[in-house]
Structure formats: structure tokens, C-alpha cells
Short mmCIF file of C-alpha atoms in Angstrom, two decimals:
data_model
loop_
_atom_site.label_atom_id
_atom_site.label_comp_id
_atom_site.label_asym_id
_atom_site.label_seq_id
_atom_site.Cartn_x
_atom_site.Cartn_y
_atom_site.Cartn_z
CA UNK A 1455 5.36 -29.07 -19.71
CA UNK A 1456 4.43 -25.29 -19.13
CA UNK A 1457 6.85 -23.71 -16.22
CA UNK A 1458 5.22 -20.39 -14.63
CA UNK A 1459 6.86 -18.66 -12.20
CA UNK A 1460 4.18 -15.98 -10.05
CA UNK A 1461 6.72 -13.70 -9.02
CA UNK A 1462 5.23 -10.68 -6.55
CA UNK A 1463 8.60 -8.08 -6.53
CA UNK A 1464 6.45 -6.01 -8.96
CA UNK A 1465 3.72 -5.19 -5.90
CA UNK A 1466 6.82 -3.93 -3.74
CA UNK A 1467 5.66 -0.04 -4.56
CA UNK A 1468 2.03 0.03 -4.14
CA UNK A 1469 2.05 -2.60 -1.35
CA UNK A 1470 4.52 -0.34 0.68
CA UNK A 1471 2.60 2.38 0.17
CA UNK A 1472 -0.60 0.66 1.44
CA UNK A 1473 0.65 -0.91 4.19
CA UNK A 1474 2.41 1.98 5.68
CA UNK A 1475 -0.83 4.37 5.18
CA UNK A 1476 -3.65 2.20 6.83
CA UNK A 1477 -0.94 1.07 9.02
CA UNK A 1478 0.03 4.67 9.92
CA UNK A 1479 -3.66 5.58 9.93
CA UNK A 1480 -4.48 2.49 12.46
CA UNK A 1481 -2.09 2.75 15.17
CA UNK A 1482 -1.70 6.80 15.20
CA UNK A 1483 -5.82 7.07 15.20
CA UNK A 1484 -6.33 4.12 17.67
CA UNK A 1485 -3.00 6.18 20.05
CA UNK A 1486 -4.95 9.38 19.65
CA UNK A 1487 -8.33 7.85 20.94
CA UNK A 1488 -6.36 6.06 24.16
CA UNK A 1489 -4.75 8.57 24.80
CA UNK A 1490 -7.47 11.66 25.06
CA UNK A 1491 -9.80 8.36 26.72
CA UNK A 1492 -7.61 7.74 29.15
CA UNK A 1493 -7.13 11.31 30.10
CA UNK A 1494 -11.17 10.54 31.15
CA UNK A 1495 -12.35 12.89 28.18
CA UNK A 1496 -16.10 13.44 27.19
CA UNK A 1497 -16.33 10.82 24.57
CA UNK A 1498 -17.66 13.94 22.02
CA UNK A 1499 -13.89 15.08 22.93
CA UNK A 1500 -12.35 11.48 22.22
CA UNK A 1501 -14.68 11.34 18.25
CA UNK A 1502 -13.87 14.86 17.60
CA UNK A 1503 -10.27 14.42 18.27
CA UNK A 1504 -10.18 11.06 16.73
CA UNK A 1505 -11.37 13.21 13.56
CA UNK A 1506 -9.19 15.45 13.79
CA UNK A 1507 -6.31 13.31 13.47
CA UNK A 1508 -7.76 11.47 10.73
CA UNK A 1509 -8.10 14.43 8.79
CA UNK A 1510 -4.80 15.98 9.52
CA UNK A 1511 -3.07 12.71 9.25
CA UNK A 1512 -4.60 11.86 5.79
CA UNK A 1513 -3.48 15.45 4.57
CA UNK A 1514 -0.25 14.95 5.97
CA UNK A 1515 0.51 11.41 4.56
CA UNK A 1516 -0.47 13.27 1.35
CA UNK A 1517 1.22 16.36 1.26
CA UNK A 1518 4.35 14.20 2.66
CA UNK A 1519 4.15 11.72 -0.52
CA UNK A 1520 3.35 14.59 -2.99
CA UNK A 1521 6.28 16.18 -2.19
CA UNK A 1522 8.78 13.10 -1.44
CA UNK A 1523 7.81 11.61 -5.28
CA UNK A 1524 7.51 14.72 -6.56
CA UNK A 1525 11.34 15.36 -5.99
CA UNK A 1526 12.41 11.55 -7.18
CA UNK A 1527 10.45 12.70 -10.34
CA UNK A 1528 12.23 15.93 -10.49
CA UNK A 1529 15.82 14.08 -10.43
CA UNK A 1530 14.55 11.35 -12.84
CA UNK A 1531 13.79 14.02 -15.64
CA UNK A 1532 16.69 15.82 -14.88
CA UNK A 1533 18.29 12.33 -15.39
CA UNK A 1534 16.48 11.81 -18.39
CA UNK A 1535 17.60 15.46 -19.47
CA UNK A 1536 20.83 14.39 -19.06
CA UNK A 1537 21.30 11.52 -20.67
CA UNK A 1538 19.12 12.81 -24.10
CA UNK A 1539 21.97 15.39 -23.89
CA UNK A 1540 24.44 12.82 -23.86
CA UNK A 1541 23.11 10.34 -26.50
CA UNK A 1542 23.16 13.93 -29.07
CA UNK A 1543 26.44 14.43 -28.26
CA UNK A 1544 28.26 11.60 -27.39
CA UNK A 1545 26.44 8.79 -29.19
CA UNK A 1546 29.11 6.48 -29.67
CA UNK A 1547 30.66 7.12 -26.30
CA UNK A 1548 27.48 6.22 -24.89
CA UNK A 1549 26.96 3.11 -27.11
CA UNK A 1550 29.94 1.92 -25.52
CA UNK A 1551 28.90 2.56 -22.40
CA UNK A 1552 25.71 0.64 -22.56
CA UNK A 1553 27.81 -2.23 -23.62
CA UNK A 1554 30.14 -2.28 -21.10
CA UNK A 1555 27.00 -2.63 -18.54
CA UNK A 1556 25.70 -5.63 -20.62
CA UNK A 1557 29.23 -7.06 -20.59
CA UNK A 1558 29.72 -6.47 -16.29
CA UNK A 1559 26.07 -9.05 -16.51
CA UNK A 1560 28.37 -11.62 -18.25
CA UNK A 1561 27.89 -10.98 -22.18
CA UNK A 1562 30.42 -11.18 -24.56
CA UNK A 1563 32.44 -8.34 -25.34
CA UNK A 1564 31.21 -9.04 -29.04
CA UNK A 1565 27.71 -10.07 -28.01
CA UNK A 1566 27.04 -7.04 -25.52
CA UNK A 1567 28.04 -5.02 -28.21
CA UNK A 1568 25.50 -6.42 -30.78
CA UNK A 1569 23.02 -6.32 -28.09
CA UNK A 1570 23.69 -2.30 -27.44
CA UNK A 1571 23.71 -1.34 -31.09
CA UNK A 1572 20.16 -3.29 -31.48
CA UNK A 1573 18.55 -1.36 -28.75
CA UNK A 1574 19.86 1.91 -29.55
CA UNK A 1575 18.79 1.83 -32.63
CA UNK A 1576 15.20 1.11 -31.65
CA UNK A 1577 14.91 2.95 -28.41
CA UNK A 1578 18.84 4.86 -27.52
CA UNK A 1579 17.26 7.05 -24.56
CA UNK A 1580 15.08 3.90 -23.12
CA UNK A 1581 17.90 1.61 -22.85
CA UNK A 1582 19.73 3.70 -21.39
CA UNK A 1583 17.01 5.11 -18.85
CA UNK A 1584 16.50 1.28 -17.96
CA UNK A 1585 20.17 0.05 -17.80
CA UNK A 1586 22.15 2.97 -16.76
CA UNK A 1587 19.98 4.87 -14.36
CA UNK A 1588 17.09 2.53 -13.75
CA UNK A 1589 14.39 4.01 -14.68
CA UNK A 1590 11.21 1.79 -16.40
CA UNK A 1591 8.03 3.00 -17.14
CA UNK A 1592 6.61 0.63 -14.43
CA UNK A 1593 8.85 2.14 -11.42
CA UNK A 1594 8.67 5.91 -12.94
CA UNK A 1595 7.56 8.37 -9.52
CA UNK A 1596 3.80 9.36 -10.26
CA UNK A 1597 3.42 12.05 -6.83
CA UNK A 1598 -0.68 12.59 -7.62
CA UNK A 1599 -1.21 8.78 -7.33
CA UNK A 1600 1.13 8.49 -4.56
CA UNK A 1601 -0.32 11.03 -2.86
CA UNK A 1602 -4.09 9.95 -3.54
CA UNK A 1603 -3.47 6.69 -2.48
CA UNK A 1604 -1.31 7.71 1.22
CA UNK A 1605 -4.58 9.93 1.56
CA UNK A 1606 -7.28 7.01 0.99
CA UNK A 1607 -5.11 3.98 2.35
CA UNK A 1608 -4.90 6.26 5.73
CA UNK A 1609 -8.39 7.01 5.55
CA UNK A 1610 -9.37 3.64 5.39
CA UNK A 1611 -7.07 2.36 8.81
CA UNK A 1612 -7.99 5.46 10.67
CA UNK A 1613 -11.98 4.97 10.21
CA UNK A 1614 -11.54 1.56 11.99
CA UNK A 1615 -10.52 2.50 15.75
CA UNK A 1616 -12.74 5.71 14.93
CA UNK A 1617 -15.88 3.44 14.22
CA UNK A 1618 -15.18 1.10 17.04
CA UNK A 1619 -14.78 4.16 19.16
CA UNK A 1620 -18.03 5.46 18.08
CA UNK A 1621 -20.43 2.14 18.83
CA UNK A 1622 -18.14 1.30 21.87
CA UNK A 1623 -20.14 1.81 25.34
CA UNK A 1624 -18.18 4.32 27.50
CA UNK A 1625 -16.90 1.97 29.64
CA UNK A 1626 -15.67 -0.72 27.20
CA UNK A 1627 -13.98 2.37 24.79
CA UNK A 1628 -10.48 1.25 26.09
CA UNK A 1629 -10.34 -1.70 25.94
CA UNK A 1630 -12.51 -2.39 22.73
CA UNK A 1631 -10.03 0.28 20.55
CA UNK A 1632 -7.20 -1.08 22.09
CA UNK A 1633 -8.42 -4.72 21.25
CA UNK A 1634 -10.28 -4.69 18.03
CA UNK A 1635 -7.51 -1.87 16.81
CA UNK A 1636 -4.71 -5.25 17.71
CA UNK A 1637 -6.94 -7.42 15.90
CA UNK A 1638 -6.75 -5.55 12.68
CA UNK A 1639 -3.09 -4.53 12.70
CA UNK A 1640 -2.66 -8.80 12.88
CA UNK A 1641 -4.96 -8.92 10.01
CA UNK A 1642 -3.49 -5.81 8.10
CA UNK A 1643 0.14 -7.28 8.50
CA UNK A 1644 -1.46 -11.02 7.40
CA UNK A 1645 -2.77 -9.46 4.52
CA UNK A 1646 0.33 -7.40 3.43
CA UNK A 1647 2.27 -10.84 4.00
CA UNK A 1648 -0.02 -12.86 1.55
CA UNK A 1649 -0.14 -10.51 -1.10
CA UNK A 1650 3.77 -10.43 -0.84
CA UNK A 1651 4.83 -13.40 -0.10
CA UNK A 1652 5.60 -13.38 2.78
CA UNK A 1653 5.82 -15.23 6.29
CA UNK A 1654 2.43 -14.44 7.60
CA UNK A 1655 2.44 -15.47 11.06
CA UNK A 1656 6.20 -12.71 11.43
CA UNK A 1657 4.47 -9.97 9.92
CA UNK A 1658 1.58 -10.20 11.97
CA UNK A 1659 3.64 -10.23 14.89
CA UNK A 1660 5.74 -7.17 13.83
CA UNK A 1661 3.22 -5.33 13.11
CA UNK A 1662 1.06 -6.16 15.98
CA UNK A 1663 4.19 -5.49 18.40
CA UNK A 1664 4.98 -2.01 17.27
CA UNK A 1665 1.35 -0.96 16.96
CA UNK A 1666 0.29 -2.02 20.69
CA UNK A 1667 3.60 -0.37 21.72
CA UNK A 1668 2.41 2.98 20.59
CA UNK A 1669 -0.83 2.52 22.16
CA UNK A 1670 0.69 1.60 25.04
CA UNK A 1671 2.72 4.78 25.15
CA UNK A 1672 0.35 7.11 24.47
CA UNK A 1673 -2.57 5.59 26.65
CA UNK A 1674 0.20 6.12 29.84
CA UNK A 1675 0.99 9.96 28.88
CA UNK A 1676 -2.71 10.34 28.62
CA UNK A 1677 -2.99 8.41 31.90
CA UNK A 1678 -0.53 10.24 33.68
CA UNK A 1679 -0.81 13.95 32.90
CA UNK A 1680 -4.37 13.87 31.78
CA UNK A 1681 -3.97 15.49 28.85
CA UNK A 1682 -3.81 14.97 24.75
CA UNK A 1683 -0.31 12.84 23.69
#
């Protein structure tokens, strides 16, 4: 009998990132549009400012993930760096310090050992990377793609309210932004939930909670002072 196991751990990095940009472009778009609507803006006012902030948030989210992943990469290689260093000249110190990490997972003295000396002889700097520091090619900070994908994923939940904004009668804007934009947070946080594993039904709610709170907010500062939030 075959035994598979479908773990989904490995989606942790992308799936956070997409989640929190269409998530981040959603609600702060969909806030933006309440808010300047109910300030009882021209609704050319309420598209070009829902524009605006999907522009500047898209370059933000960007520029804010370039720069984030761009410093984890920066310690990694210095890491890296490091440990080369080490491995030139401290080899055997540092054989024995691989082995004493396979021995804390419950090898052998003997056995962790054995298992060191193998992988250093085939790959010294990779084993350690992986073991010591904990750093795999798979989990390595890439800041272009981080920052491409912040950029799109924000795109993408922004041009929602935006569209819904744009085909919405005058009178129905409100309450169409405010209901369609609920409507795809639940499905956003459903879909996040699925892909990961998740509870569906909790992460719909959590997501749906924090994201008509923020509406909320900003539609009663636009409400009451009659101005941009």
C-alpha cells in the first residue's frame, strides 16, 4: 500500500504574501472609496481617488517588500559569508558542530557524526546553511519577486471595490462597495484557507471582521468631517 502525505507548510511564503496584498489592496481601496463617498464627493472624486490609492498602495506594498527582503537577503549572505569563513578555517571545529545539531535531533553520538562527515564532504557550506542557520534554497529571500508579486496581488484586490465603484449607480455606491467588497474578503479568506489548510468557515470570518471594521471606520470619519480619511 502507497502512503502519501499532501503536506501544504511549503505554500506558507507565497500564500502570506498573497493574502496580505489583495487583502491589503481590498479593504484599504474599498475604506478609501467609503470614505471620500460618504463625505458626498462627485463620484469622478471617489474613481480618481480610488486610483490614487491603488497606485500608491501597490508602489508602497512594493517598495515596502523590496526593501524588507532585501535586508533578510543582506543578513543571509552575510551569514553565508560567515560561515564559508568558518568552514576555511575551522573545518573540524565546525564538523563537530554540525554533529552536535544532528545529535540534539536524537542521533547517535557515533551516527551524527557519520552523518556530518558524509555531508560535508559533498556539500560543507550547504549543510551547514540548512542546519545551522536555516537557510534552503526553497526559503532563500528573493526581494524582486517579493516585491512584484505585493505589487500585482494588491493590484488585483484593489481593482475589485474600484470596478464595483465604477458600474455602481450613485445612489447604491455605498452600499454596493461596502457589500460586494464583504463578499470578496469572505471569499479571499475561503480561498487562502483551502489552499492552506485551513478552517474555512474561521478565516472567512476573520477576515471579513477586520475588513468591515475598517470600512466602518473610515466611512464615519468621512461621514462626520466630510472630508478624505
Amino acid at each position: 500500500m502507497q502512503h502519501t502525505e499532501h503536506h501544504r507548510s511549503n505554500r506558507s511564503g507565497w500564500l502570506r504574501a498573497a493574502v496580505m496584498g489583495a487583502n491589503d489592496g481590498l479593504v484599504s481601496t474599498s475604506s478609501l472609496i467609503l470614505g471620500v463617498a460618504a463625505a458626498s464627493t462627485a463620484h469622478s472624486d471617489i474613481m480618481l481617488a480610488g486610483i490614487a490609492g491603488l497606485v500608491a498602495g501597490a508602489m508602497s506594498m512594493a517598495a515596502g517588500e523590496y526593501v524588507s527582503v532585501s535586508s533578510q537577503s543582506d543578513t543571509e549572505h552575510a551569514d553565508i559569508a560567515l560561515e564559508r569563513q568558518a568552514l576555511t578555517e575551522h573545518f573540524d571545529a565546525e564538523l563537530e558542530e554540525l554533529a552536535a545539531i544532528y545529535e540534539a535531533r536524537g542521533l547517535t553520538p557515533a551516527l551524527a557524526t557519520q552523518v556530518a562527515e558524509q555531508l560535508m564532504t559533498s556539500d560543507a557550506l550547504g549543510a551547514h546553511a540548512r542546519d545551522e542557520i536555516g537557510i534552503t534554497e526553497t526559503s532563500q529571500a528573493r526581494p524582486l519577486q517579493a516585491a512584484f508579486s505585493s505589487a500585482v496581488t494588491f493590484t488585483a484586490g484593489a481593482m475589485l471595490p474600484l470596478l464595483i465603484a465604477w458600474w455602481a449607480p450613485p445612489s447604491l455606491l455605498i452600499l454596493l462597495v461596502a457589500l460586494f467588497s464583504i463578499l470578496f474578503l469572505a471569499f479571499l479568506g475561503a480561498a487562502a484557507a483551502r489552499v492552506g489548510g485551513a478552517p474555512i468557515l474561521k478565516a472567512s470570518l476573520r477576515v471579513m471582521f477586520w475588513g468591515a471594521l475598517a470600512m466602518a471606520l473610515t466611512f464615519g470619519i468621512g461621514r462626520l468631517f466630510g472630508v478624505v480619511a
